[in-house]
Tab-separated table of C-alpha atoms in Angstrom:
chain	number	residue	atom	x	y	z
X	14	UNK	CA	-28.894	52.306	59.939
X	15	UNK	CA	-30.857	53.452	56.771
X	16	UNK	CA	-28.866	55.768	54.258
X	17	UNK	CA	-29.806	59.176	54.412
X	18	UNK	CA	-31.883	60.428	51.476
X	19	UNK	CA	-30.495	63.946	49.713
X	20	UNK	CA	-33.475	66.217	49.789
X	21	UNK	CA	-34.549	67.397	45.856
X	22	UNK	CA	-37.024	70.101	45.200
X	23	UNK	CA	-40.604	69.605	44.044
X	24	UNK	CA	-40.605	69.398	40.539
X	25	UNK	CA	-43.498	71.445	39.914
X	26	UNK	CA	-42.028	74.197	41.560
X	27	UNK	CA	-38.924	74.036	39.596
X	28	UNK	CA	-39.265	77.989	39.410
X	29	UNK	CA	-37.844	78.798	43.472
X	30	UNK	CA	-34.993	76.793	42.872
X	31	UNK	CA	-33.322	77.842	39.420
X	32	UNK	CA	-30.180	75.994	40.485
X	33	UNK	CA	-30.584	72.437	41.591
X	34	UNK	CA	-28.673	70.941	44.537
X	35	UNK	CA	-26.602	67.790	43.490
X	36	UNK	CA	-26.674	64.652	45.904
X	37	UNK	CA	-23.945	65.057	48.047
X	38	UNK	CA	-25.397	68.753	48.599
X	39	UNK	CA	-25.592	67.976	52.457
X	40	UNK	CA	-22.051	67.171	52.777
X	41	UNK	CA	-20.872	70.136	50.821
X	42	UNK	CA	-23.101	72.497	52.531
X	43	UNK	CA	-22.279	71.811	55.547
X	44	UNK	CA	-18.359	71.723	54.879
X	45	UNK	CA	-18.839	74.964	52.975
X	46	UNK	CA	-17.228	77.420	55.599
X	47	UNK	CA	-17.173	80.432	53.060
X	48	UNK	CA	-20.479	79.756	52.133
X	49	UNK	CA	-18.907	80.489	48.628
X	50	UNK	CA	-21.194	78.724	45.606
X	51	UNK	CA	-21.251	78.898	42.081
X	52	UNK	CA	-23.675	77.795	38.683
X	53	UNK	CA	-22.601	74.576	36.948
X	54	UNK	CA	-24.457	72.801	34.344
X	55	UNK	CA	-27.993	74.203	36.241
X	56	UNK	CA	-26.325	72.883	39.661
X	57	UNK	CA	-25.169	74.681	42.556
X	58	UNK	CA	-21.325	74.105	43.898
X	59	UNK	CA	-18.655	74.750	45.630
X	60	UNK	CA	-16.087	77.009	44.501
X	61	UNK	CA	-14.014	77.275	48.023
X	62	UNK	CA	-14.982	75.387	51.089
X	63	UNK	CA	-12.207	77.311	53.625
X	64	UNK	CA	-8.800	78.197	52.390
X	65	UNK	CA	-7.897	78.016	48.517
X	66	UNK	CA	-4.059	77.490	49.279
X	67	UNK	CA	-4.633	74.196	51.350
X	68	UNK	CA	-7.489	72.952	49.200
X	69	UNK	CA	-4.802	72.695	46.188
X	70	UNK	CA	-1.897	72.066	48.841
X	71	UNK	CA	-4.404	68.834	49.733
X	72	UNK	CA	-4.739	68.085	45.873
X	73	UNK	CA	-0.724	67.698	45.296
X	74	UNK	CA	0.203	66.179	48.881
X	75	UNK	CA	-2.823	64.215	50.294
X	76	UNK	CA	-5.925	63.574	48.565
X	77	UNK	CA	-9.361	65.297	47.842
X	78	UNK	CA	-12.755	64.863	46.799
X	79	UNK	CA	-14.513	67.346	44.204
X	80	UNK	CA	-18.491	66.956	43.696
X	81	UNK	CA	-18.409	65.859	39.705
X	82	UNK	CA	-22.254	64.963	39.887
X	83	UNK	CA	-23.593	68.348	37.608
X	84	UNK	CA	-21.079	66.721	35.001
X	85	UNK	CA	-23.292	66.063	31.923
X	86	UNK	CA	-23.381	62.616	31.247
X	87	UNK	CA	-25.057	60.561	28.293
X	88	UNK	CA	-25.693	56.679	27.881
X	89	UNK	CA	-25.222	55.026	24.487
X	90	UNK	CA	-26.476	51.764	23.999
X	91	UNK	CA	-27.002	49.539	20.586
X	92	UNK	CA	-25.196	47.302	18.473
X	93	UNK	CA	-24.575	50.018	16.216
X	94	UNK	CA	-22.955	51.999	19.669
X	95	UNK	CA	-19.424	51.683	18.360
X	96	UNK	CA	-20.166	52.644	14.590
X	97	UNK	CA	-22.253	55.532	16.058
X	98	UNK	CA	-19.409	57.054	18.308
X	99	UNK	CA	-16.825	56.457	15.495
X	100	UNK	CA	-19.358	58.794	13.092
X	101	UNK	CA	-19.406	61.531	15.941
X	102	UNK	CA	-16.499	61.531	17.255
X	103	UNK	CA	-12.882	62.033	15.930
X	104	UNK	CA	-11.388	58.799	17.948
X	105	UNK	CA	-11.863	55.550	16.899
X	106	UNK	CA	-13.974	53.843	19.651
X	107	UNK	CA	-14.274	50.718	18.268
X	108	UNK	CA	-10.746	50.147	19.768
X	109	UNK	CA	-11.566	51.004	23.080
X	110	UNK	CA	-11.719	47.859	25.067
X	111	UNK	CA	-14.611	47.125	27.679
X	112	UNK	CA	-13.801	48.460	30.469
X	113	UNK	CA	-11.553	51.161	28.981
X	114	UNK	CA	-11.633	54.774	28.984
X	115	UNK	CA	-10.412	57.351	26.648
X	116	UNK	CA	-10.591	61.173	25.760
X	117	UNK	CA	-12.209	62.231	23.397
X	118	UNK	CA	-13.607	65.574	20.920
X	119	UNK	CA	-16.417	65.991	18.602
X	120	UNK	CA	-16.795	68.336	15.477
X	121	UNK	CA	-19.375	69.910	13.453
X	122	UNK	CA	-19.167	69.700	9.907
X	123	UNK	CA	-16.529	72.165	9.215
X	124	UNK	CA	-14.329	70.986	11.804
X	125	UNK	CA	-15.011	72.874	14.371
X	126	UNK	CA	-15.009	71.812	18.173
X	127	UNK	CA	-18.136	71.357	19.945
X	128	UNK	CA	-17.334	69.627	23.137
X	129	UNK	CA	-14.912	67.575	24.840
X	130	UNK	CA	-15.209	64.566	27.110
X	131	UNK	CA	-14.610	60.985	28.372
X	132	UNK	CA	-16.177	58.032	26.797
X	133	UNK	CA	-16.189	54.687	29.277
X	134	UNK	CA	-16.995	51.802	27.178
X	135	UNK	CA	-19.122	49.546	29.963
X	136	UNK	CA	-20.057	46.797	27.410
X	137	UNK	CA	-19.551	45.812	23.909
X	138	UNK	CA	-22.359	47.847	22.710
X	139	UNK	CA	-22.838	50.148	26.041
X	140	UNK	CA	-20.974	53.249	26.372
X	141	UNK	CA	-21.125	56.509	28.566
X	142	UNK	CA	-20.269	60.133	27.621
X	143	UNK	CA	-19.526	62.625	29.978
X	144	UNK	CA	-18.647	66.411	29.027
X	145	UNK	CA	-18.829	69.991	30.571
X	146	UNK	CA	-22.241	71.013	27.726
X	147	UNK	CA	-25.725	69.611	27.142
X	148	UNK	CA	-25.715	68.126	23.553
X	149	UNK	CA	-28.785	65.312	23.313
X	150	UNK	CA	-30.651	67.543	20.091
X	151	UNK	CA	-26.908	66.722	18.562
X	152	UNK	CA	-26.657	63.268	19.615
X	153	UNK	CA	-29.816	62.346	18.222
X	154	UNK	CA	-29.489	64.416	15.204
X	155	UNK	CA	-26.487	62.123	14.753
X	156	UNK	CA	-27.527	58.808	15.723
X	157	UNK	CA	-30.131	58.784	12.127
X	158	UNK	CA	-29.310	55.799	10.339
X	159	UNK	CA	-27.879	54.122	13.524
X	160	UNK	CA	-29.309	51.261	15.508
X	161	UNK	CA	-28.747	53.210	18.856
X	162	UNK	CA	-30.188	54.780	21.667
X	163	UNK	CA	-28.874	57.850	23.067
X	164	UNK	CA	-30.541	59.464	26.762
X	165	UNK	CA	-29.573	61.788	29.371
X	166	UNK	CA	-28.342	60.121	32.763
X	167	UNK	CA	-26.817	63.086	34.531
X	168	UNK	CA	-29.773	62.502	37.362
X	169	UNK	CA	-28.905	59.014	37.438
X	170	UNK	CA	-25.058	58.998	38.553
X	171	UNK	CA	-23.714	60.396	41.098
X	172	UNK	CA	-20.000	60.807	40.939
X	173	UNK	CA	-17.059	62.317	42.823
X	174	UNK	CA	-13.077	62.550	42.170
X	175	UNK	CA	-10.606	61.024	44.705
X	176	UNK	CA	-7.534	62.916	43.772
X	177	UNK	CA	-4.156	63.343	45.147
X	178	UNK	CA	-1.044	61.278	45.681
X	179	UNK	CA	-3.273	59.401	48.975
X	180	UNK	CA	-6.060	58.679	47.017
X	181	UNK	CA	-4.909	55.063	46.350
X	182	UNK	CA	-4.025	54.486	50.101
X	183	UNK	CA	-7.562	56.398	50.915
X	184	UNK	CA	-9.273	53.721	48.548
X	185	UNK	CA	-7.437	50.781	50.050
X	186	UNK	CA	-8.273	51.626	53.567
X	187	UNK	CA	-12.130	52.026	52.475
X	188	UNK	CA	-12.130	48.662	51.310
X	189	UNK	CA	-11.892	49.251	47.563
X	190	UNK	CA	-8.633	47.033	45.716
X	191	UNK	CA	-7.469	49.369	42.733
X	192	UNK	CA	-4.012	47.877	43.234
X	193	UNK	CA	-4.176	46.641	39.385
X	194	UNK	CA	-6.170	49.275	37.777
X	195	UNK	CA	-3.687	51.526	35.323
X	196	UNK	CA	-4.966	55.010	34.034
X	197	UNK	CA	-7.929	54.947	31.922
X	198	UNK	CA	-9.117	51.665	32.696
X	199	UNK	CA	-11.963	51.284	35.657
X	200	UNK	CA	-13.696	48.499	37.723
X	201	UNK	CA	-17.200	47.689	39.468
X	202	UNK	CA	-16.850	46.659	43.364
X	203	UNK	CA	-20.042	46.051	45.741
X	204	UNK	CA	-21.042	48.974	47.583
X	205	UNK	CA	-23.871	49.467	50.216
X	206	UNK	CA	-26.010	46.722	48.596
X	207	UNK	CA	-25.288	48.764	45.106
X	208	UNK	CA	-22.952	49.073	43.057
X	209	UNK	CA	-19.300	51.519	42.984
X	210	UNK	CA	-17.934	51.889	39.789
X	211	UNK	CA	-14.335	53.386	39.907
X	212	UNK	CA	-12.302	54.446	36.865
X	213	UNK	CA	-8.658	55.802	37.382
X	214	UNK	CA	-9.124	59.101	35.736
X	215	UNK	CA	-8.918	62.513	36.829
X	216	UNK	CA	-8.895	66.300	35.705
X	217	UNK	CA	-5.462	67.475	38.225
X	218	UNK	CA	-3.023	66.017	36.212
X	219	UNK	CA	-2.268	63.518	39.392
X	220	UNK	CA	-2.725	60.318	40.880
X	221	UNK	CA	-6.238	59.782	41.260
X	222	UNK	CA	-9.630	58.004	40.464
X	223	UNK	CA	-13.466	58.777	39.657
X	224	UNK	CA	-16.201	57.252	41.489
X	225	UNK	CA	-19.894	56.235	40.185
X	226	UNK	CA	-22.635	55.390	41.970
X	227	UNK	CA	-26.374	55.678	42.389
X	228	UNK	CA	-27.539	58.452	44.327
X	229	UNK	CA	-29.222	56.360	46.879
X	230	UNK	CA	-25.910	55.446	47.788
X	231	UNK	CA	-23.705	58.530	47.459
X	232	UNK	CA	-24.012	59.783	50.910
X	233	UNK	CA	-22.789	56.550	52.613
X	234	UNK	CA	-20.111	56.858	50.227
X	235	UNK	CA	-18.695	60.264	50.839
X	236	UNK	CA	-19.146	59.127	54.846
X	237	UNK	CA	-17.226	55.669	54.090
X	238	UNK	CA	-13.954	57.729	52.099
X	239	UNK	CA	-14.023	60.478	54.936
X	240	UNK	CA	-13.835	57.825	57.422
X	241	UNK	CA	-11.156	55.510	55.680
X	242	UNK	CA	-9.307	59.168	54.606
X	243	UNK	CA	-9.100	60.771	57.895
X	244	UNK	CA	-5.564	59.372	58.694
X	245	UNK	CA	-4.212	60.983	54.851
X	246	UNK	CA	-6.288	64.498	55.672
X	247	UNK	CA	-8.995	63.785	53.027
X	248	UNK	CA	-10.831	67.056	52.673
X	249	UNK	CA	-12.989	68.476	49.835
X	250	UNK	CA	-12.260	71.125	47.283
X	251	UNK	CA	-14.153	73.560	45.205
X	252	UNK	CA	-14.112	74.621	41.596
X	253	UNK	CA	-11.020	77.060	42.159
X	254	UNK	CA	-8.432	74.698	43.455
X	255	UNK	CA	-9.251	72.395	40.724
X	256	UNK	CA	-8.916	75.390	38.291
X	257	UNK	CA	-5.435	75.675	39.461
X	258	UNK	CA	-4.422	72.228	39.361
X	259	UNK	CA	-6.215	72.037	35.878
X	260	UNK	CA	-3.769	74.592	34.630
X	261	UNK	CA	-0.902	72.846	36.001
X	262	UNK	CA	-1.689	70.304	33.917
X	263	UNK	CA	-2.835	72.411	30.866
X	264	UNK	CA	-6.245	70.451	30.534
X	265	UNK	CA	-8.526	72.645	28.648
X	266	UNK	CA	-12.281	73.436	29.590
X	267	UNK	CA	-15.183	73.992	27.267
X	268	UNK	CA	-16.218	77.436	27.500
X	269	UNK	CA	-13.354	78.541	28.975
X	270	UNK	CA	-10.499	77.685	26.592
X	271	UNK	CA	-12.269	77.163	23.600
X	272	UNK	CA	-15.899	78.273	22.513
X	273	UNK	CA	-18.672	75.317	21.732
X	274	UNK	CA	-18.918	75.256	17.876
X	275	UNK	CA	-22.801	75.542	17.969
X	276	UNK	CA	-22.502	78.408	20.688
X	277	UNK	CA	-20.209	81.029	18.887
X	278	UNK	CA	-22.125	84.125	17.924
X	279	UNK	CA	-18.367	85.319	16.153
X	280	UNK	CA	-17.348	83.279	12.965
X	281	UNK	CA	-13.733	83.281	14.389
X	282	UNK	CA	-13.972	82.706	18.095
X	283	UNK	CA	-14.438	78.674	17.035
X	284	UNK	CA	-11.127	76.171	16.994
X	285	UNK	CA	-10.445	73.466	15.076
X	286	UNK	CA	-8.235	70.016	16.720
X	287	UNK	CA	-5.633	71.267	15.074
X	288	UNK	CA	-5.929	74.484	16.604
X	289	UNK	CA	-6.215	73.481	20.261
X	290	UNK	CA	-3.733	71.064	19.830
X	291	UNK	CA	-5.781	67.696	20.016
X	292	UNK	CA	-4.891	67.029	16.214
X	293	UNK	CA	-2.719	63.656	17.496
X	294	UNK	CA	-6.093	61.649	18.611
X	295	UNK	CA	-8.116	62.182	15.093
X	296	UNK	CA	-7.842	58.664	13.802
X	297	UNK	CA	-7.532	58.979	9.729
X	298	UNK	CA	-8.093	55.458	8.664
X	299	UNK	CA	-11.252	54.829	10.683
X	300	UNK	CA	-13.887	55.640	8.053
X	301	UNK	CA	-15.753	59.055	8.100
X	302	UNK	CA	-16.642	60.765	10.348
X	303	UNK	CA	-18.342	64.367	11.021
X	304	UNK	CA	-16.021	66.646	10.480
X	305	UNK	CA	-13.226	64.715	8.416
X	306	UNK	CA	-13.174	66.284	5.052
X	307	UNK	CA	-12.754	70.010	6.585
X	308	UNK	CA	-10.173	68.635	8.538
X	309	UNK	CA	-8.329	67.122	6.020
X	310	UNK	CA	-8.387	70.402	3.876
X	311	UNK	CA	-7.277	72.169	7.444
X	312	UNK	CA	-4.153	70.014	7.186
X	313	UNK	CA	-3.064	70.629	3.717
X	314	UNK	CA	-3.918	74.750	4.318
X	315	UNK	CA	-2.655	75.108	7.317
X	316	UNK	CA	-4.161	76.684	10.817
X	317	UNK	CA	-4.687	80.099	11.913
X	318	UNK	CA	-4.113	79.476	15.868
X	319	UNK	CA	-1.761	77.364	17.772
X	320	UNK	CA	-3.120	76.665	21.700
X	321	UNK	CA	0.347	76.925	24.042
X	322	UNK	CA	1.563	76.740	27.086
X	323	UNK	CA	3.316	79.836	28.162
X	324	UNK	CA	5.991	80.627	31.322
X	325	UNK	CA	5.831	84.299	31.876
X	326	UNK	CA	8.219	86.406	33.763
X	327	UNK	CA	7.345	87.212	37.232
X	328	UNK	CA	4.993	86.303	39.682
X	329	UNK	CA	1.854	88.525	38.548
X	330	UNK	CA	-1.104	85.823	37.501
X	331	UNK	CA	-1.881	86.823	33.490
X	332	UNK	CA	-5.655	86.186	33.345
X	333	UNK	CA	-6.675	87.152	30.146
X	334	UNK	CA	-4.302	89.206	28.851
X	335	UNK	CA	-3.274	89.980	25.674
X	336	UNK	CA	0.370	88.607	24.348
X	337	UNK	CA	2.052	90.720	21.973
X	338	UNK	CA	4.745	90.266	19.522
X	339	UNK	CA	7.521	92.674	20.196
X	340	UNK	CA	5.412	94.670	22.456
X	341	UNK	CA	3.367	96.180	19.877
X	342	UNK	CA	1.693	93.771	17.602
X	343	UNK	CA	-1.565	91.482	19.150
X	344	UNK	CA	-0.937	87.681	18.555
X	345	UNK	CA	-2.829	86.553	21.054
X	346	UNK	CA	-4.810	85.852	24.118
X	347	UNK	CA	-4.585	84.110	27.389
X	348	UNK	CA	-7.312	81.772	28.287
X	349	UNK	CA	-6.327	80.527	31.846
X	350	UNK	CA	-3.346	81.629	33.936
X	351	UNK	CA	-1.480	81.255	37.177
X	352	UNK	CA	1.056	81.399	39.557
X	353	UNK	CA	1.545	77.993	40.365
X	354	UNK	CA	2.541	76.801	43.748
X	355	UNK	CA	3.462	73.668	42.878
X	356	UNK	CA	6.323	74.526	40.225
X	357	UNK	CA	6.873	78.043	41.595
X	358	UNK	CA	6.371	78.838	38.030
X	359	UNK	CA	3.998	81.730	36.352
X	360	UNK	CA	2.293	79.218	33.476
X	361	UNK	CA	-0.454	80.372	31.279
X	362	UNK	CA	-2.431	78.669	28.585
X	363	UNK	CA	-2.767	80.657	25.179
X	364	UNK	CA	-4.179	80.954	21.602
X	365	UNK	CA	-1.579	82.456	19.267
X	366	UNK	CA	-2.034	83.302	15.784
X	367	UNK	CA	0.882	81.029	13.800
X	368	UNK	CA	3.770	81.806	13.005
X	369	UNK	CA	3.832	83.283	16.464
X	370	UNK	CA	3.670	79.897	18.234
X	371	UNK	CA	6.822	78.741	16.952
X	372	UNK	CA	8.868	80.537	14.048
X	373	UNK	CA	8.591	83.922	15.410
X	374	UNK	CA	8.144	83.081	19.271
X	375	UNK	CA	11.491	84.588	20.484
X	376	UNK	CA	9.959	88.124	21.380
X	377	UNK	CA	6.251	87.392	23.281
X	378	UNK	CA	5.164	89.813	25.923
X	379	UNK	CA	1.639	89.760	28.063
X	380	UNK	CA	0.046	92.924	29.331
X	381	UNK	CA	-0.631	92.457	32.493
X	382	UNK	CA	-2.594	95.024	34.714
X	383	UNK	CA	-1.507	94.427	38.335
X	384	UNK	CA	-3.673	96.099	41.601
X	385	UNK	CA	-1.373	97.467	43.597
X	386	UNK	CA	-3.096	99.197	46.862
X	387	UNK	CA	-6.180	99.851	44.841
X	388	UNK	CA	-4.407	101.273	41.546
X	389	UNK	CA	-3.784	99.316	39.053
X	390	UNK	CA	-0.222	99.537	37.576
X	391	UNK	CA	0.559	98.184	33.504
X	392	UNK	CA	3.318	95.432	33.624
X	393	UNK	CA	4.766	93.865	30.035
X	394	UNK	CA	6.260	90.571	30.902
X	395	UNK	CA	8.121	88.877	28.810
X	396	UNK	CA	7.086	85.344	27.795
X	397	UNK	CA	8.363	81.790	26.578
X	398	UNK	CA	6.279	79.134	24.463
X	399	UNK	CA	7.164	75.842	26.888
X	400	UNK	CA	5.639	72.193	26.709
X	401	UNK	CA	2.436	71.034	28.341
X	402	UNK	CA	1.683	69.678	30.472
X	403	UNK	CA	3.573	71.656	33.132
X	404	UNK	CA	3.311	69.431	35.951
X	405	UNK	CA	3.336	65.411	35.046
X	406	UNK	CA	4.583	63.393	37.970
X	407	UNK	CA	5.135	59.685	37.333
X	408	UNK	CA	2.823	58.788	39.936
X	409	UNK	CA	0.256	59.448	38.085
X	410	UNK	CA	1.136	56.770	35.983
X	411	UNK	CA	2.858	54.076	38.213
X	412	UNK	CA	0.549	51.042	38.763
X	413	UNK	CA	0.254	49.516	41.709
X	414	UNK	CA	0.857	53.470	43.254
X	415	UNK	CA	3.111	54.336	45.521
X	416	UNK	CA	1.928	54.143	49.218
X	417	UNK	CA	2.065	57.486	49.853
């Protein structure tokens, strides 16, 4: 039986169709019960397929698959690759081994955040980047001097995440051995006469894996892991039950968390690593890089904002509120906030001006406006700094996984 083809619009017409549909568009669609879509990255997808509470249930008790295609993903090629990516970015990527994976941030020049993102290194001098922004004019601005390529491949790679404690067992009964792969490492099996890349990585904070393939061969793939899945309740999610899981986690999201450095129209809506609390992966000793010399003068000043996690009395989700100091004085803001079913906790992530983070922590409150029969009713609630991430289970981490 031939694969099935996705349908893509005509080009030329590019004007009916603002938002394009990604490859696996037919299975989504036609598992979208709500009919409930949403933009990403000039795509259309899913934000809930049925029932949010058993879309995130499935994320921490069986396993799921989320459509990661409109992810924006770049391909960096050239001896100079490594040397390239160690100027851009703050890790040093010549120490990622082939066949690695690591996270990753880039800066302009005065140390400000413009993206975030994995970088797979594929071969010695062949990498991929994949963020949540479009940055090629930046790339290639960047690349000057380098003996590199840099292009655009979103089009090119399909991809979807197998998540959940029963993603290794869904994997093993689809014929795919990931026994021996440990977090942030990935591996290339035959697939449909193509090729399946799978890396073990993830954005739930969980056991779980990405997949890669060539959209040719992406429908036959979601069929094969719905087949092999069926026994472990497979099912897939949309944008808000990963949102939740996300925040259990206390993984950040461009746009969301943090503002793009070359998008802020306010001087001081931008962060800095130290700021959102990625300072630990800027390698010092690596040789310069864009970016260094502001941060270095950052760490002998001092920050303005600490990022946080925060538990918060109650069980009232704190969406972008504001958390005060003593219930008068603003220190801060919430960027992403639930009530987490998992941990039975209420767990926000926040920016707090410093000292306010740490020194003088002891007295936080959030204003929180609560509907209550269509009126809303003002709640202060008090709240704690705590550790991120909230929820870290050791499965993620066990290799071979536990046959769950």
């Amino acid at each position: 039986m031939k694969a099935e083809k996705p349908m893509q619009p005509d080009p030329r017409q590019h004007y009916l169709t603002p938002l394009r549909q990604t490859t696996f568009h037919p299975r989504t669609a036609a598992a979208n019960r709500l009919n409930s879509w949403g933009p990403w990255g000039g795509y259309t997808t899913v934000l809930e397929y049925d029932d949010l509470a058993m879309e995130h249930s499935a994320i921490r008790n069986a396993a799921t698959v989320y459509d990661l295609c409109p992810m924006v993903k770049y391909r960096v090629r050239g001896p100079e690759a490594a040397a390239y990516l160690n100027r851009l970015t703050v890790r040093n990527a010549a120490k990622l081994p082939v066949g690695a994976v690591h996270y990753t941030i880039w800066c302009d020049d005065a140390g400000h955040i413009i993206d975030d993102g994995t970088l797979f290194r594929l071969g010695e001098a062949d990498f991929r980047i994949c963020c949540q922004e479009r940055h090629l004019p930046w790339l290639l601005d960047s690349a000057f001097g380098f003996e590199v390529s840099v292009a655009e491949e979103t089009e090119e790679i399909a991809a979807l995440s197998l998540q959940g404690p029963c993603s290794f067992a869904v994997l093993k009964a689809a014929g795919f051995d990931v026994a021996a792969l440990k977090p942030f490492r990935m591996a290339t099996f035959g697939f449909d006469g193509g090729e399946l890349m799978i890396s073990r990585t993830g954005f739930t904070g969980d056991l779980g894996y990405e997949l890669w393939i060539a959209p040719d061969h992406a429908l036959a793939l979601w069929d094969c892991l719905f087949e092999a899945g069926a026994p472990w309740g497979l099912r897939p999610i949309g944008t808000q039950a990963l949102d939740l899981a996300r925040t259990e986690a206390g993984f950040i999201i461009t746009n969301l968390d943090f503002v793009p450095a070359h998008q802020a129209v306010r001087e001081d809506r931008v962060r800095s690593p130290f700021e959102m609390s990625l300072d630990w992966m800027i390698d010092w000793n690596k040789g310069h890089f864009t970016g260094r010399r502001a941060l270095l003068a950052e760490r002998e000043r001092g920050s303005r904002w600490a990022f946080v996690g925060l538990d918060i009395d109650g069980n009232v989700s704190a969406e972008h509120a504001i958390v005060y100091h003593d219930r008068k004085r603003e220190v801060g803001q919430i960027t992403a906030a639930c009530w987490s079913p998992t941990l039975k906790r209420n767990i926000a992530l926040a920016h707090l001006e410093r000292p306010y983070h740490a020194g003088k922590s002891d007295n936080l409150w959030v204003e929180v406006y609560a509907m209550r029969e269509l009126q809303y009713v003002k709640l202060m609630l008090r709240a704690k700094v705590c550790d991120r991430p909230f929820f870290n289970p050791d499965r993620r981490r066990a290799t071979p996984p536990g046959p769950f």
